[in-house]
Amino acid sequence: IVYYVSYLTGKYHLPLEESLYRDSLYRLLKEEYGIVIARGRDTFEAVAAMESMEKFLGIAPGAPVFKRTRRTYDQDRVILEFTVCYYAGNKYKYSIDL
């Protein structure tokens, strides 16, 4: 459904066990570590799929994908998370109410 790569700050010395991060990241941070996300920003853009996405998303290289880049910040205004996500363009719509 989505191919993503997330990077977390080293400030909190979070564990590296991959299995801990299979559910909601934000719930884990809040409930287990008391880390509150104070703000964040998502940026969306249309890009062409890279060759490596074929096996993850089942789409051909060059196919349209939505790319979402997210930065979140903690209560001290320190960047907490940097994530890049790719969504197959033929499976998603994006709507905004004004």
Short mmCIF file of N, CA and C in Angstrom, two decimals:
data_model
loop_
_atom_site.label_atom_id
_atom_site.label_comp_id
_atom_site.label_asym_id
_atom_site.label_seq_id
_atom_site.Cartn_x
_atom_site.Cartn_y
_atom_site.Cartn_z
N ILE A 1 0.82 -1.19 0.00
CA ILE A 1 0.00 0.00 0.00
C ILE A 1 0.86 1.25 0.00
N VAL A 2 1.89 1.26 0.83
CA VAL A 2 2.79 2.40 0.90
C VAL A 2 4.21 1.90 1.15
N TYR A 3 5.15 2.55 0.51
CA TYR A 3 6.57 2.27 0.73
C TYR A 3 7.12 3.49 1.44
N TYR A 4 7.72 3.28 2.62
CA TYR A 4 8.23 4.44 3.34
C TYR A 4 9.53 4.14 4.05
N VAL A 5 10.24 5.22 4.33
CA VAL A 5 11.48 5.16 5.10
C VAL A 5 11.37 6.26 6.15
N SER A 6 11.58 5.89 7.42
CA SER A 6 11.50 6.86 8.52
C SER A 6 12.84 6.94 9.24
N TYR A 7 13.16 8.15 9.64
CA TYR A 7 14.35 8.41 10.43
C TYR A 7 13.89 9.10 11.70
N LEU A 8 14.39 8.64 12.85
CA LEU A 8 14.04 9.24 14.14
C LEU A 8 15.29 9.83 14.77
N THR A 9 15.10 10.89 15.53
CA THR A 9 16.21 11.55 16.20
C THR A 9 16.92 10.59 17.17
N GLY A 10 18.17 10.83 17.41
CA GLY A 10 18.92 10.08 18.40
C GLY A 10 18.79 10.68 19.79
N LYS A 11 18.11 11.82 19.89
CA LYS A 11 17.98 12.54 21.16
C LYS A 11 17.42 11.67 22.28
N TYR A 12 16.48 10.78 21.96
CA TYR A 12 15.79 10.01 22.98
C TYR A 12 16.35 8.60 23.16
N HIS A 13 17.34 8.22 22.38
CA HIS A 13 17.94 6.89 22.48
C HIS A 13 16.87 5.79 22.42
N LEU A 14 16.00 5.89 21.43
CA LEU A 14 14.92 4.91 21.26
C LEU A 14 15.49 3.55 20.87
N PRO A 15 14.82 2.47 21.23
CA PRO A 15 15.31 1.14 20.89
C PRO A 15 15.29 0.92 19.38
N LEU A 16 16.15 0.02 18.92
CA LEU A 16 16.28 -0.24 17.49
C LEU A 16 15.51 -1.47 17.02
N GLU A 17 14.83 -2.16 17.91
CA GLU A 17 14.09 -3.36 17.53
C GLU A 17 12.97 -3.00 16.55
N GLU A 18 13.09 -3.48 15.34
CA GLU A 18 12.15 -3.17 14.27
C GLU A 18 10.71 -3.53 14.65
N SER A 19 10.53 -4.61 15.39
CA SER A 19 9.18 -5.08 15.74
C SER A 19 8.40 -4.06 16.57
N LEU A 20 9.07 -3.17 17.29
CA LEU A 20 8.39 -2.17 18.11
C LEU A 20 7.67 -1.12 17.25
N TYR A 21 8.08 -0.99 16.01
CA TYR A 21 7.59 0.09 15.16
C TYR A 21 6.59 -0.37 14.11
N ARG A 22 5.94 -1.48 14.32
CA ARG A 22 4.98 -2.00 13.34
C ARG A 22 3.58 -1.43 13.50
N ASP A 23 3.27 -0.88 14.66
CA ASP A 23 1.97 -0.26 14.91
C ASP A 23 2.14 1.26 14.87
N SER A 24 1.30 1.98 15.54
CA SER A 24 1.33 3.44 15.52
C SER A 24 2.60 3.98 16.19
N LEU A 25 3.42 4.65 15.41
CA LEU A 25 4.64 5.26 15.94
C LEU A 25 4.30 6.31 16.98
N TYR A 26 3.30 7.14 16.70
CA TYR A 26 2.99 8.24 17.61
C TYR A 26 2.42 7.74 18.93
N ARG A 27 1.65 6.69 18.90
CA ARG A 27 1.13 6.11 20.14
C ARG A 27 2.29 5.52 20.96
N LEU A 28 3.19 4.82 20.31
CA LEU A 28 4.35 4.27 20.99
C LEU A 28 5.17 5.37 21.65
N LEU A 29 5.45 6.43 20.93
CA LEU A 29 6.25 7.52 21.48
C LEU A 29 5.59 8.16 22.69
N LYS A 30 4.28 8.37 22.60
CA LYS A 30 3.57 9.02 23.70
C LYS A 30 3.40 8.10 24.90
N GLU A 31 2.89 6.89 24.67
CA GLU A 31 2.56 5.99 25.77
C GLU A 31 3.78 5.35 26.43
N GLU A 32 4.77 4.99 25.66
CA GLU A 32 5.92 4.28 26.22
C GLU A 32 7.07 5.21 26.63
N TYR A 33 7.18 6.38 25.95
CA TYR A 33 8.35 7.23 26.19
C TYR A 33 7.99 8.66 26.60
N GLY A 34 6.70 8.99 26.64
CA GLY A 34 6.27 10.32 27.04
C GLY A 34 6.67 11.42 26.07
N ILE A 35 6.90 11.06 24.84
CA ILE A 35 7.31 12.04 23.82
C ILE A 35 6.07 12.55 23.11
N VAL A 36 5.91 13.86 23.14
CA VAL A 36 4.75 14.49 22.53
C VAL A 36 5.18 15.20 21.24
N ILE A 37 4.43 14.93 20.18
CA ILE A 37 4.68 15.63 18.92
C ILE A 37 3.95 16.96 18.99
N ALA A 38 4.71 18.03 18.94
CA ALA A 38 4.14 19.36 19.08
C ALA A 38 3.64 19.91 17.76
N ARG A 39 4.33 19.61 16.68
CA ARG A 39 3.91 20.08 15.36
C ARG A 39 4.59 19.26 14.29
N GLY A 40 4.09 19.42 13.09
CA GLY A 40 4.66 18.70 11.96
C GLY A 40 4.25 19.34 10.66
N ARG A 41 4.88 18.90 9.59
CA ARG A 41 4.55 19.42 8.26
C ARG A 41 4.68 18.29 7.25
N ASP A 42 3.64 18.14 6.43
CA ASP A 42 3.66 17.20 5.31
C ASP A 42 3.77 17.99 4.02
N THR A 43 4.58 17.49 3.11
CA THR A 43 4.69 18.05 1.77
C THR A 43 4.39 16.94 0.79
N PHE A 44 3.48 17.21 -0.15
CA PHE A 44 3.09 16.23 -1.16
C PHE A 44 3.57 16.69 -2.53
N GLU A 45 3.98 15.71 -3.32
CA GLU A 45 4.33 16.02 -4.71
C GLU A 45 4.15 14.77 -5.55
N ALA A 46 3.95 14.96 -6.84
CA ALA A 46 3.84 13.85 -7.77
C ALA A 46 5.22 13.60 -8.36
N VAL A 47 5.66 12.34 -8.33
CA VAL A 47 6.97 11.98 -8.88
C VAL A 47 6.83 10.66 -9.64
N ALA A 48 7.87 10.30 -10.35
CA ALA A 48 7.91 9.02 -11.05
C ALA A 48 8.51 7.97 -10.13
N ALA A 49 7.93 6.77 -10.17
CA ALA A 49 8.42 5.67 -9.32
C ALA A 49 9.83 5.29 -9.69
N MET A 50 10.63 5.02 -8.69
CA MET A 50 11.99 4.52 -8.90
C MET A 50 11.93 3.01 -9.13
N GLU A 51 12.96 2.48 -9.70
CA GLU A 51 13.01 1.05 -10.01
C GLU A 51 12.82 0.19 -8.76
N SER A 52 13.36 0.62 -7.63
CA SER A 52 13.26 -0.15 -6.39
C SER A 52 11.83 -0.28 -5.86
N MET A 53 10.92 0.57 -6.32
CA MET A 53 9.53 0.54 -5.84
C MET A 53 8.71 -0.56 -6.50
N GLU A 54 9.19 -1.11 -7.59
CA GLU A 54 8.43 -2.12 -8.32
C GLU A 54 8.06 -3.29 -7.42
N LYS A 55 9.01 -3.82 -6.68
CA LYS A 55 8.71 -4.98 -5.84
C LYS A 55 7.88 -4.64 -4.61
N PHE A 56 7.95 -3.40 -4.12
CA PHE A 56 7.19 -3.01 -2.93
C PHE A 56 5.76 -2.58 -3.26
N LEU A 57 5.59 -1.84 -4.35
CA LEU A 57 4.28 -1.30 -4.69
C LEU A 57 3.62 -2.00 -5.87
N GLY A 58 4.36 -2.87 -6.55
CA GLY A 58 3.79 -3.58 -7.69
C GLY A 58 3.51 -2.68 -8.88
N ILE A 59 4.33 -1.65 -9.06
CA ILE A 59 4.17 -0.74 -10.18
C ILE A 59 5.46 -0.65 -10.97
N ALA A 60 5.33 -0.27 -12.22
CA ALA A 60 6.50 -0.18 -13.11
C ALA A 60 7.32 1.07 -12.80
N PRO A 61 8.63 0.98 -13.00
CA PRO A 61 9.47 2.18 -12.85
C PRO A 61 8.94 3.28 -13.77
N GLY A 62 8.88 4.48 -13.26
CA GLY A 62 8.38 5.61 -14.03
C GLY A 62 6.89 5.86 -13.86
N ALA A 63 6.16 4.92 -13.23
CA ALA A 63 4.73 5.11 -12.99
C ALA A 63 4.54 6.27 -12.01
N PRO A 64 3.42 6.96 -12.07
CA PRO A 64 3.20 8.09 -11.15
C PRO A 64 2.97 7.62 -9.71
N VAL A 65 3.60 8.31 -8.78
CA VAL A 65 3.40 8.05 -7.35
C VAL A 65 3.24 9.38 -6.62
N PHE A 66 2.50 9.34 -5.50
CA PHE A 66 2.46 10.48 -4.59
C PHE A 66 3.63 10.31 -3.63
N LYS A 67 4.40 11.35 -3.48
CA LYS A 67 5.49 11.34 -2.51
C LYS A 67 5.09 12.28 -1.38
N ARG A 68 5.13 11.76 -0.15
CA ARG A 68 4.84 12.58 1.02
C ARG A 68 6.08 12.64 1.89
N THR A 69 6.52 13.83 2.18
CA THR A 69 7.65 14.04 3.08
C THR A 69 7.10 14.65 4.36
N ARG A 70 7.43 14.03 5.50
CA ARG A 70 6.93 14.51 6.79
C ARG A 70 8.09 14.81 7.72
N ARG A 71 7.96 15.95 8.38
CA ARG A 71 8.86 16.32 9.47
C ARG A 71 8.00 16.61 10.68
N THR A 72 8.31 15.98 11.81
CA THR A 72 7.60 16.28 13.05
C THR A 72 8.63 16.76 14.07
N TYR A 73 8.12 17.55 15.02
CA TYR A 73 8.98 18.17 16.02
C TYR A 73 8.42 17.91 17.41
N ASP A 74 9.31 17.79 18.37
CA ASP A 74 8.88 17.55 19.75
C ASP A 74 8.56 18.87 20.45
N GLN A 75 8.23 18.77 21.72
CA GLN A 75 7.85 19.94 22.50
C GLN A 75 9.00 20.94 22.66
N ASP A 76 10.23 20.51 22.42
CA ASP A 76 11.40 21.40 22.51
C ASP A 76 11.78 21.98 21.14
N ARG A 77 10.92 21.75 20.14
CA ARG A 77 11.12 22.22 18.76
C ARG A 77 12.30 21.54 18.08
N VAL A 78 12.64 20.35 18.54
CA VAL A 78 13.70 19.56 17.94
C VAL A 78 13.05 18.57 16.97
N ILE A 79 13.64 18.42 15.78
CA ILE A 79 13.05 17.48 14.83
C ILE A 79 13.07 16.08 15.43
N LEU A 80 11.94 15.43 15.38
CA LEU A 80 11.76 14.10 15.95
C LEU A 80 11.80 13.03 14.87
N GLU A 81 11.11 13.32 13.78
CA GLU A 81 10.95 12.30 12.72
C GLU A 81 11.08 12.95 11.36
N PHE A 82 11.72 12.24 10.45
CA PHE A 82 11.75 12.60 9.04
C PHE A 82 11.35 11.34 8.28
N THR A 83 10.25 11.40 7.55
CA THR A 83 9.73 10.25 6.84
C THR A 83 9.43 10.61 5.39
N VAL A 84 9.79 9.71 4.48
CA VAL A 84 9.43 9.86 3.07
C VAL A 84 8.59 8.64 2.70
N CYS A 85 7.37 8.91 2.19
CA CYS A 85 6.43 7.85 1.81
C CYS A 85 6.11 7.96 0.33
N TYR A 86 5.90 6.81 -0.28
CA TYR A 86 5.50 6.76 -1.69
C TYR A 86 4.22 5.94 -1.79
N TYR A 87 3.21 6.50 -2.45
CA TYR A 87 1.91 5.86 -2.64
C TYR A 87 1.67 5.71 -4.13
N ALA A 88 1.25 4.53 -4.56
CA ALA A 88 0.96 4.30 -5.98
C ALA A 88 -0.12 5.27 -6.44
N GLY A 89 0.16 6.02 -7.48
CA GLY A 89 -0.76 7.06 -7.96
C GLY A 89 -2.10 6.55 -8.44
N ASN A 90 -2.17 5.30 -8.85
CA ASN A 90 -3.43 4.76 -9.36
C ASN A 90 -4.32 4.21 -8.25
N LYS A 91 -3.90 4.30 -6.99
CA LYS A 91 -4.66 3.74 -5.89
C LYS A 91 -5.10 4.79 -4.86
N TYR A 92 -4.73 6.04 -5.05
CA TYR A 92 -5.00 7.07 -4.05
C TYR A 92 -5.53 8.33 -4.68
N LYS A 93 -6.33 9.05 -3.89
CA LYS A 93 -6.78 10.39 -4.22
C LYS A 93 -6.48 11.24 -3.01
N TYR A 94 -6.27 12.50 -3.25
CA TYR A 94 -5.99 13.44 -2.18
C TYR A 94 -6.98 14.58 -2.28
N SER A 95 -7.74 14.84 -1.23
CA SER A 95 -8.75 15.90 -1.24
C SER A 95 -8.53 16.84 -0.07
N ILE A 96 -8.85 18.09 -0.31
CA ILE A 96 -8.75 19.12 0.75
C ILE A 96 -10.05 19.90 0.73
N ASP A 97 -10.67 20.06 1.88
CA ASP A 97 -11.85 20.91 2.01
C ASP A 97 -11.39 22.32 2.34
N LEU A 98 -11.92 23.28 1.63
CA LEU A 98 -11.56 24.69 1.86
C LEU A 98 -12.71 25.44 2.48
#
